[in-house]
């Protein structure tokens, strides 16, 4: 028999006079996994921060094990066994696995850390999860999936009863995803209540028991997962019907068109071997591969982040061997990296500055001074062209935009510079369904204007919706090429498995 570990009723929250949650209910039930869905800006993060005690609701109640809690704060949430695993790791990279599992509550005796007790705690919880890790290894040296497990182990060792996971598979390989799901099913059998936030709809039917969808601060749908197919989930999230996975309209590249980018038998040690490909102006070529396939490193090489040990790269039919990103940019290549927060955006700077940063030399008066009005004009143009959703204020801090709109700004940066070749890695990671569709539309329009676009992605549906041609990578090699209507989810998954 399942029990409701946490019940939120009528939760309301406003920021700056704007209400972002309009009386939301949510139940977290022991021995059950609730998939929480919604576009960026739907209110998921705000609701979870309220449940974890970081925000105080303006109205509503939170019930823990049948008792209404009047003042909910981080201490109350912790005492109630509510733990949140954030998408961005909250660990200490230089400390060991054992130290991270006890982070914030190291066992001590007489002011001295009890190393034996700390290691025993770590060993016990990892054994419970069926995981073997080197307790002395620095967490920063672990694989992404292993760091995720350490985060969960820390929560479990602190008697978690309600576990909230925010996009836990965003950076995991399929093998790591499978392993994580095994752990989550084990936790469900231990009567732990799990709230699973994701944009990957195929995961919902695989791991969840119930589905709840937020849209614009309201509950748009809730019920058993068996009542939802992909179309129903998407419709609930965006408020309109959406097709499943559609191919873009076919494009015709004139015969004899010279490639904008060409790889000729290129190899990078410990990443990929003997890769040949080309991308022509007006074409979107996707390299599909799971984490570790080499697809990401392949695209990074074009931006000067890896040095080939053999082979040749040519850009506009000339040899291209950039020693770093600066030379790649000068050669006409722009990059949209997979981790926009760490690798692409300047979160505390304005949106206008983020757009103009790659074009300052051109935009500056006499090459020395760039004026806000000049940045503002660039912002206004791309704000309208790409449909960036913000306050329409060039001075708005970049970090306040949703993930999808941050991604649009990064794309606008290279368009403002006039970059003819765009390299993209996981372009819609952590981006909601509606924003994904807008990004896909923008990318297709850019290709239609003659830009050559090379995309690395582990999302097979993304390949189907975006690519004119698809190259499948496995274990560092191109294993097949698909074109036109042969680009299907089944063909991609079959080839990648090989």
PDB file of N, CA and C in Angstrom, residues 207-284:
ATOM      1  N   UNK A 207       9.996   4.929 -17.142  1.00  0.00           N
ATOM      2  CA  UNK A 207      10.374   4.950 -15.729  1.00  0.00           C
ATOM      3  C   UNK A 207       9.253   5.413 -14.797  1.00  0.00           C
ATOM      4  N   UNK A 208       8.280   6.170 -15.303  1.00  0.00           N
ATOM      5  CA  UNK A 208       7.313   6.813 -14.400  1.00  0.00           C
ATOM      6  C   UNK A 208       6.051   5.987 -14.193  1.00  0.00           C
ATOM      7  N   UNK A 209       5.416   6.207 -13.032  1.00  0.00           N
ATOM      8  CA  UNK A 209       4.105   5.624 -12.738  1.00  0.00           C
ATOM      9  C   UNK A 209       2.997   6.633 -13.004  1.00  0.00           C
ATOM     10  N   UNK A 210       3.299   7.911 -12.714  1.00  0.00           N
ATOM     11  CA  UNK A 210       2.304   8.972 -12.911  1.00  0.00           C
ATOM     12  C   UNK A 210       2.957  10.135 -13.651  1.00  0.00           C
ATOM     13  N   UNK A 211       2.124  10.953 -14.265  1.00  0.00           N
ATOM     14  CA  UNK A 211       2.575  12.127 -15.020  1.00  0.00           C
ATOM     15  C   UNK A 211       1.827  13.347 -14.522  1.00  0.00           C
ATOM     16  N   UNK A 212       2.557  14.443 -14.336  1.00  0.00           N
ATOM     17  CA  UNK A 212       1.922  15.733 -14.058  1.00  0.00           C
ATOM     18  C   UNK A 212       2.567  16.774 -14.961  1.00  0.00           C
ATOM     19  N   UNK A 213       1.749  17.558 -15.637  1.00  0.00           N
ATOM     20  CA  UNK A 213       2.234  18.560 -16.582  1.00  0.00           C
ATOM     21  C   UNK A 213       1.861  19.950 -16.089  1.00  0.00           C
ATOM     22  N   UNK A 214       2.849  20.833 -16.029  1.00  0.00           N
ATOM     23  CA  UNK A 214       2.599  22.237 -15.714  1.00  0.00           C
ATOM     24  C   UNK A 214       2.664  23.062 -16.989  1.00  0.00           C
ATOM     25  N   UNK A 215       1.773  24.034 -17.090  1.00  0.00           N
ATOM     26  CA  UNK A 215       1.810  24.975 -18.212  1.00  0.00           C
ATOM     27  C   UNK A 215       1.432  26.356 -17.708  1.00  0.00           C
ATOM     28  N   UNK A 216       2.360  27.293 -17.855  1.00  0.00           N
ATOM     29  CA  UNK A 216       2.127  28.678 -17.445  1.00  0.00           C
ATOM     30  C   UNK A 216       1.658  28.782 -16.004  1.00  0.00           C
ATOM     31  N   UNK A 217       2.253  27.990 -15.117  1.00  0.00           N
ATOM     32  CA  UNK A 217       1.966  28.094 -13.694  1.00  0.00           C
ATOM     33  C   UNK A 217       0.730  27.366 -13.219  1.00  0.00           C
ATOM     34  N   UNK A 218       0.109  26.587 -14.094  1.00  0.00           N
ATOM     35  CA  UNK A 218      -1.077  25.810 -13.728  1.00  0.00           C
ATOM     36  C   UNK A 218      -0.825  24.330 -14.020  1.00  0.00           C
ATOM     37  N   UNK A 219      -1.610  23.465 -13.385  1.00  0.00           N
ATOM     38  CA  UNK A 219      -1.563  22.045 -13.699  1.00  0.00           C
ATOM     39  C   UNK A 219      -2.398  21.815 -14.958  1.00  0.00           C
ATOM     40  N   UNK A 220      -1.732  21.412 -16.034  1.00  0.00           N
ATOM     41  CA  UNK A 220      -2.428  21.205 -17.307  1.00  0.00           C
ATOM     42  C   UNK A 220      -2.948  19.782 -17.442  1.00  0.00           C
ATOM     43  N   UNK A 221      -2.291  18.833 -16.773  1.00  0.00           N
ATOM     44  CA  UNK A 221      -2.726  17.444 -16.840  1.00  0.00           C
ATOM     45  C   UNK A 221      -2.051  16.671 -15.723  1.00  0.00           C
ATOM     46  N   UNK A 222      -2.734  15.635 -15.227  1.00  0.00           N
ATOM     47  CA  UNK A 222      -2.165  14.762 -14.215  1.00  0.00           C
ATOM     48  C   UNK A 222      -2.890  13.421 -14.279  1.00  0.00           C
ATOM     49  N   UNK A 223      -2.154  12.327 -14.080  1.00  0.00           N
ATOM     50  CA  UNK A 223      -2.796  11.017 -14.100  1.00  0.00           C
ATOM     51  C   UNK A 223      -1.790   9.896 -14.280  1.00  0.00           C
ATOM     52  N   UNK A 224      -2.253   8.647 -14.295  1.00  0.00           N
ATOM     53  CA  UNK A 224      -1.366   7.501 -14.494  1.00  0.00           C
ATOM     54  C   UNK A 224      -0.682   7.576 -15.856  1.00  0.00           C
ATOM     55  N   UNK A 225       0.548   7.095 -15.934  1.00  0.00           N
ATOM     56  CA  UNK A 225       1.315   7.207 -17.169  1.00  0.00           C
ATOM     57  C   UNK A 225       0.654   6.438 -18.311  1.00  0.00           C
ATOM     58  N   UNK A 226      -0.108   5.388 -18.003  1.00  0.00           N
ATOM     59  CA  UNK A 226      -0.749   4.603 -19.055  1.00  0.00           C
ATOM     60  C   UNK A 226      -1.801   5.410 -19.809  1.00  0.00           C
ATOM     61  N   UNK A 227      -2.221   6.542 -19.240  1.00  0.00           N
ATOM     62  CA  UNK A 227      -3.231   7.377 -19.896  1.00  0.00           C
ATOM     63  C   UNK A 227      -2.611   8.399 -20.849  1.00  0.00           C
ATOM     64  N   UNK A 228      -1.263   8.418 -20.939  1.00  0.00           N
ATOM     65  CA  UNK A 228      -0.593   9.422 -21.751  1.00  0.00           C
ATOM     66  C   UNK A 228       0.281   8.766 -22.815  1.00  0.00           C
ATOM     67  N   UNK A 229       0.061   9.155 -24.062  1.00  0.00           N
ATOM     68  CA  UNK A 229       1.054   8.844 -25.082  1.00  0.00           C
ATOM     69  C   UNK A 229       1.852  10.123 -25.335  1.00  0.00           C
ATOM     70  N   UNK A 230       2.822  10.053 -26.231  1.00  0.00           N
ATOM     71  CA  UNK A 230       3.682  11.208 -26.471  1.00  0.00           C
ATOM     72  C   UNK A 230       2.870  12.429 -26.914  1.00  0.00           C
ATOM     73  N   UNK A 231       1.909  12.202 -27.807  1.00  0.00           N
ATOM     74  CA  UNK A 231       1.109  13.317 -28.294  1.00  0.00           C
ATOM     75  C   UNK A 231       0.341  14.009 -27.195  1.00  0.00           C
ATOM     76  N   UNK A 232      -0.219  13.223 -26.267  1.00  0.00           N
ATOM     77  CA  UNK A 232      -0.982  13.809 -25.162  1.00  0.00           C
ATOM     78  C   UNK A 232      -0.082  14.631 -24.252  1.00  0.00           C
ATOM     79  N   UNK A 233       1.145  14.145 -24.009  1.00  0.00           N
ATOM     80  CA  UNK A 233       2.065  14.900 -23.158  1.00  0.00           C
ATOM     81  C   UNK A 233       2.470  16.215 -23.804  1.00  0.00           C
ATOM     82  N   UNK A 234       2.789  16.168 -25.096  1.00  0.00           N
ATOM     83  CA  UNK A 234       3.193  17.384 -25.796  1.00  0.00           C
ATOM     84  C   UNK A 234       2.046  18.383 -25.848  1.00  0.00           C
ATOM     85  N   UNK A 235       0.845  17.893 -26.152  1.00  0.00           N
ATOM     86  CA  UNK A 235      -0.323  18.777 -26.207  1.00  0.00           C
ATOM     87  C   UNK A 235      -0.561  19.448 -24.862  1.00  0.00           C
ATOM     88  N   UNK A 236      -0.424  18.701 -23.773  1.00  0.00           N
ATOM     89  CA  UNK A 236      -0.610  19.285 -22.440  1.00  0.00           C
ATOM     90  C   UNK A 236       0.444  20.338 -22.148  1.00  0.00           C
ATOM     91  N   UNK A 237       1.669  20.114 -22.605  1.00  0.00           N
ATOM     92  CA  UNK A 237       2.751  21.060 -22.326  1.00  0.00           C
ATOM     93  C   UNK A 237       2.625  22.352 -23.105  1.00  0.00           C
ATOM     94  N   UNK A 238       2.268  22.255 -24.387  1.00  0.00           N
ATOM     95  CA  UNK A 238       2.286  23.456 -25.219  1.00  0.00           C
ATOM     96  C   UNK A 238       0.891  24.005 -25.507  1.00  0.00           C
ATOM     97  N   UNK A 239      -0.146  23.274 -25.082  1.00  0.00           N
ATOM     98  CA  UNK A 239      -1.496  23.794 -25.232  1.00  0.00           C
ATOM     99  C   UNK A 239      -2.054  23.672 -26.619  1.00  0.00           C
ATOM    100  N   UNK A 240      -1.416  22.866 -27.439  1.00  0.00           N
ATOM    101  CA  UNK A 240      -1.924  22.635 -28.801  1.00  0.00           C
ATOM    102  C   UNK A 240      -1.430  21.278 -29.256  1.00  0.00           C
ATOM    103  N   UNK A 241      -2.041  20.739 -30.286  1.00  0.00           N
ATOM    104  CA  UNK A 241      -1.602  19.443 -30.782  1.00  0.00           C
ATOM    105  C   UNK A 241      -0.278  19.592 -31.518  1.00  0.00           C
ATOM    106  N   UNK A 242       0.514  18.542 -31.494  1.00  0.00           N
ATOM    107  CA  UNK A 242       1.800  18.549 -32.190  1.00  0.00           C
ATOM    108  C   UNK A 242       2.016  17.182 -32.828  1.00  0.00           C
ATOM    109  N   UNK A 243       2.625  17.200 -33.993  1.00  0.00           N
ATOM    110  CA  UNK A 243       2.902  15.939 -34.669  1.00  0.00           C
ATOM    111  C   UNK A 243       4.013  15.212 -33.928  1.00  0.00           C
ATOM    112  N   UNK A 244       4.184  13.929 -34.199  1.00  0.00           N
ATOM    113  CA  UNK A 244       5.191  13.150 -33.477  1.00  0.00           C
ATOM    114  C   UNK A 244       6.591  13.545 -33.949  1.00  0.00           C
ATOM    115  N   UNK A 245       7.098  12.902 -34.953  1.00  0.00           N
ATOM    116  CA  UNK A 245       8.444  13.219 -35.422  1.00  0.00           C
ATOM    117  C   UNK A 245       8.380  13.383 -36.934  1.00  0.00           C
ATOM    118  N   UNK A 246       8.489  14.613 -37.406  1.00  0.00           N
ATOM    119  CA  UNK A 246       8.343  14.891 -38.828  1.00  0.00           C
ATOM    120  C   UNK A 246       9.689  15.225 -39.445  1.00  0.00           C
ATOM    121  N   UNK A 247       9.839  14.865 -40.708  1.00  0.00           N
ATOM    122  CA  UNK A 247      11.030  15.224 -41.460  1.00  0.00           C
ATOM    123  C   UNK A 247      10.900  16.636 -42.005  1.00  0.00           C
ATOM    124  N   UNK A 248      12.025  17.368 -42.123  1.00  0.00           N
ATOM    125  CA  UNK A 248      11.950  18.681 -42.774  1.00  0.00           C
ATOM    126  C   UNK A 248      11.712  18.509 -44.266  1.00  0.00           C
ATOM    127  N   UNK A 249      11.286  19.561 -44.907  1.00  0.00           N
ATOM    128  CA  UNK A 249      11.094  19.505 -46.347  1.00  0.00           C
ATOM    129  C   UNK A 249      12.431  19.245 -47.032  1.00  0.00           C
ATOM    130  N   UNK A 250      12.439  18.410 -48.078  1.00  0.00           N
ATOM    131  CA  UNK A 250      13.708  18.112 -48.751  1.00  0.00           C
ATOM    132  C   UNK A 250      14.289  19.353 -49.420  1.00  0.00           C
ATOM    133  N   UNK A 251      15.612  19.443 -49.422  1.00  0.00           N
ATOM    134  CA  UNK A 251      16.293  20.550 -50.087  1.00  0.00           C
ATOM    135  C   UNK A 251      17.128  19.986 -51.230  1.00  0.00           C
ATOM    136  N   UNK A 252      17.313  20.814 -52.227  1.00  0.00           N
ATOM    137  CA  UNK A 252      18.123  20.405 -53.379  1.00  0.00           C
ATOM    138  C   UNK A 252      19.361  21.284 -53.435  1.00  0.00           C
ATOM    139  N   UNK A 253      20.527  20.663 -53.283  1.00  0.00           N
ATOM    140  CA  UNK A 253      21.784  21.390 -53.392  1.00  0.00           C
ATOM    141  C   UNK A 253      22.231  21.298 -54.849  1.00  0.00           C
ATOM    142  N   UNK A 254      22.472  22.438 -55.496  1.00  0.00           N
ATOM    143  CA  UNK A 254      22.875  22.397 -56.916  1.00  0.00           C
ATOM    144  C   UNK A 254      24.067  21.477 -57.141  1.00  0.00           C
ATOM    145  N   UNK A 255      24.003  20.713 -58.218  1.00  0.00           N
ATOM    146  CA  UNK A 255      25.073  19.775 -58.542  1.00  0.00           C
ATOM    147  C   UNK A 255      26.378  20.530 -58.737  1.00  0.00           C
ATOM    148  N   UNK A 256      27.440  20.011 -58.178  1.00  0.00           N
ATOM    149  CA  UNK A 256      28.740  20.646 -58.314  1.00  0.00           C
ATOM    150  C   UNK A 256      29.044  21.667 -57.236  1.00  0.00           C
ATOM    151  N   UNK A 257      28.117  21.874 -56.274  1.00  0.00           N
ATOM    152  CA  UNK A 257      28.365  22.828 -55.188  1.00  0.00           C
ATOM    153  C   UNK A 257      29.542  22.354 -54.343  1.00  0.00           C
ATOM    154  N   UNK A 258      30.514  23.222 -54.184  1.00  0.00           N
ATOM    155  CA  UNK A 258      31.702  22.858 -53.401  1.00  0.00           C
ATOM    156  C   UNK A 258      31.350  22.777 -51.928  1.00  0.00           C
ATOM    157  N   UNK A 259      31.912  21.817 -51.196  1.00  0.00           N
ATOM    158  CA  UNK A 259      31.617  21.720 -49.767  1.00  0.00           C
ATOM    159  C   UNK A 259      32.173  22.906 -48.988  1.00  0.00           C
ATOM    160  N   UNK A 260      31.421  23.337 -47.992  1.00  0.00           N
ATOM    161  CA  UNK A 260      31.916  24.377 -47.084  1.00  0.00           C
ATOM    162  C   UNK A 260      32.892  23.788 -46.087  1.00  0.00           C
ATOM    163  N   UNK A 261      32.635  22.535 -45.684  1.00  0.00           N
ATOM    164  CA  UNK A 261      33.490  21.817 -44.732  1.00  0.00           C
ATOM    165  C   UNK A 261      33.740  20.426 -45.288  1.00  0.00           C
ATOM    166  N   UNK A 262      34.962  19.961 -45.154  1.00  0.00           N
ATOM    167  CA  UNK A 262      35.271  18.601 -45.569  1.00  0.00           C
ATOM    168  C   UNK A 262      36.303  17.987 -44.625  1.00  0.00           C
ATOM    169  N   UNK A 263      35.992  16.812 -44.096  1.00  0.00           N
ATOM    170  CA  UNK A 263      36.936  16.009 -43.321  1.00  0.00           C
ATOM    171  C   UNK A 263      37.421  14.890 -44.231  1.00  0.00           C
ATOM    172  N   UNK A 264      38.740  14.705 -44.318  1.00  0.00           N
ATOM    173  CA  UNK A 264      39.306  13.646 -45.144  1.00  0.00           C
ATOM    174  C   UNK A 264      40.132  12.704 -44.261  1.00  0.00           C
ATOM    175  N   UNK A 265      39.549  11.567 -43.920  1.00  0.00           N
ATOM    176  CA  UNK A 265      40.232  10.528 -43.125  1.00  0.00           C
ATOM    177  C   UNK A 265      40.887  11.113 -41.868  1.00  0.00           C
ATOM    178  N   UNK A 266      40.123  11.894 -41.121  1.00  0.00           N
ATOM    179  CA  UNK A 266      40.650  12.587 -39.938  1.00  0.00           C
ATOM    180  C   UNK A 266      40.555  11.678 -38.712  1.00  0.00           C
ATOM    181  N   UNK A 267      41.594  11.689 -37.905  1.00  0.00           N
ATOM    182  CA  UNK A 267      41.610  10.930 -36.647  1.00  0.00           C
ATOM    183  C   UNK A 267      42.095  11.833 -35.515  1.00  0.00           C
ATOM    184  N   UNK A 268      41.485  11.659 -34.353  1.00  0.00           N
ATOM    185  CA  UNK A 268      41.935  12.307 -33.122  1.00  0.00           C
ATOM    186  C   UNK A 268      42.121  11.196 -32.094  1.00  0.00           C
ATOM    187  N   UNK A 269      43.321  11.061 -31.523  1.00  0.00           N
ATOM    188  CA  UNK A 269      43.583   9.965 -30.580  1.00  0.00           C
ATOM    189  C   UNK A 269      42.558   9.900 -29.453  1.00  0.00           C
ATOM    190  N   UNK A 270      42.120   8.680 -29.155  1.00  0.00           N
ATOM    191  CA  UNK A 270      41.189   8.369 -28.065  1.00  0.00           C
ATOM    192  C   UNK A 270      39.819   9.029 -28.250  1.00  0.00           C
ATOM    193  N   UNK A 271      39.519   9.490 -29.472  1.00  0.00           N
ATOM    194  CA  UNK A 271      38.212  10.099 -29.732  1.00  0.00           C
ATOM    195  C   UNK A 271      37.539   9.468 -30.955  1.00  0.00           C
ATOM    196  N   UNK A 272      38.189   9.546 -32.112  1.00  0.00           N
ATOM    197  CA  UNK A 272      37.599   8.961 -33.320  1.00  0.00           C
ATOM    198  C   UNK A 272      38.697   8.691 -34.337  1.00  0.00           C
ATOM    199  N   UNK A 273      38.370   7.852 -35.327  1.00  0.00           N
ATOM    200  CA  UNK A 273      39.377   7.413 -36.295  1.00  0.00           C
ATOM    201  C   UNK A 273      38.828   7.436 -37.711  1.00  0.00           C
ATOM    202  N   UNK A 274      39.662   7.925 -38.644  1.00  0.00           N
ATOM    203  CA  UNK A 274      39.428   7.784 -40.082  1.00  0.00           C
ATOM    204  C   UNK A 274      38.042   8.277 -40.496  1.00  0.00           C
ATOM    205  N   UNK A 275      37.690   9.481 -40.080  1.00  0.00           N
ATOM    206  CA  UNK A 275      36.376  10.044 -40.380  1.00  0.00           C
ATOM    207  C   UNK A 275      36.450  10.932 -41.616  1.00  0.00           C
ATOM    208  N   UNK A 276      35.561  10.660 -42.548  1.00  0.00           N
ATOM    209  CA  UNK A 276      35.422  11.492 -43.736  1.00  0.00           C
ATOM    210  C   UNK A 276      33.974  11.956 -43.837  1.00  0.00           C
ATOM    211  N   UNK A 277      33.785  13.240 -44.088  1.00  0.00           N
ATOM    212  CA  UNK A 277      32.438  13.786 -44.251  1.00  0.00           C
ATOM    213  C   UNK A 277      32.553  15.129 -44.952  1.00  0.00           C
ATOM    214  N   UNK A 278      31.407  15.613 -45.433  1.00  0.00           N
ATOM    215  CA  UNK A 278      31.372  16.965 -45.978  1.00  0.00           C
ATOM    216  C   UNK A 278      30.021  17.601 -45.680  1.00  0.00           C
ATOM    217  N   UNK A 279      30.047  18.919 -45.577  1.00  0.00           N
ATOM    218  CA  UNK A 279      28.832  19.707 -45.387  1.00  0.00           C
ATOM    219  C   UNK A 279      28.845  20.809 -46.434  1.00  0.00           C
ATOM    220  N   UNK A 280      27.785  20.882 -47.225  1.00  0.00           N
ATOM    221  CA  UNK A 280      27.710  21.897 -48.270  1.00  0.00           C
ATOM    222  C   UNK A 280      26.899  23.103 -47.790  1.00  0.00           C
ATOM    223  N   UNK A 281      27.116  24.263 -48.374  1.00  0.00           N
ATOM    224  CA  UNK A 281      26.295  25.427 -48.024  1.00  0.00           C
ATOM    225  C   UNK A 281      24.816  25.120 -48.231  1.00  0.00           C
ATOM    226  N   UNK A 282      23.987  25.493 -47.260  1.00  0.00           N
ATOM    227  CA  UNK A 282      22.554  25.241 -47.357  1.00  0.00           C
ATOM    228  C   UNK A 282      22.124  23.892 -46.835  1.00  0.00           C
ATOM    229  N   UNK A 283      23.038  23.190 -46.159  1.00  0.00           N
ATOM    230  CA  UNK A 283      22.774  21.828 -45.743  1.00  0.00           C
ATOM    231  C   UNK A 283      22.971  21.684 -44.236  1.00  0.00           C
ATOM    232  N   UNK A 284      22.111  20.860 -43.608  1.00  0.00           N
ATOM    233  CA  UNK A 284      22.269  20.484 -42.206  1.00  0.00           C
ATOM    234  C   UNK A 284      22.676  19.019 -42.169  1.00  0.00           C
TER     235      UNK A 284
END
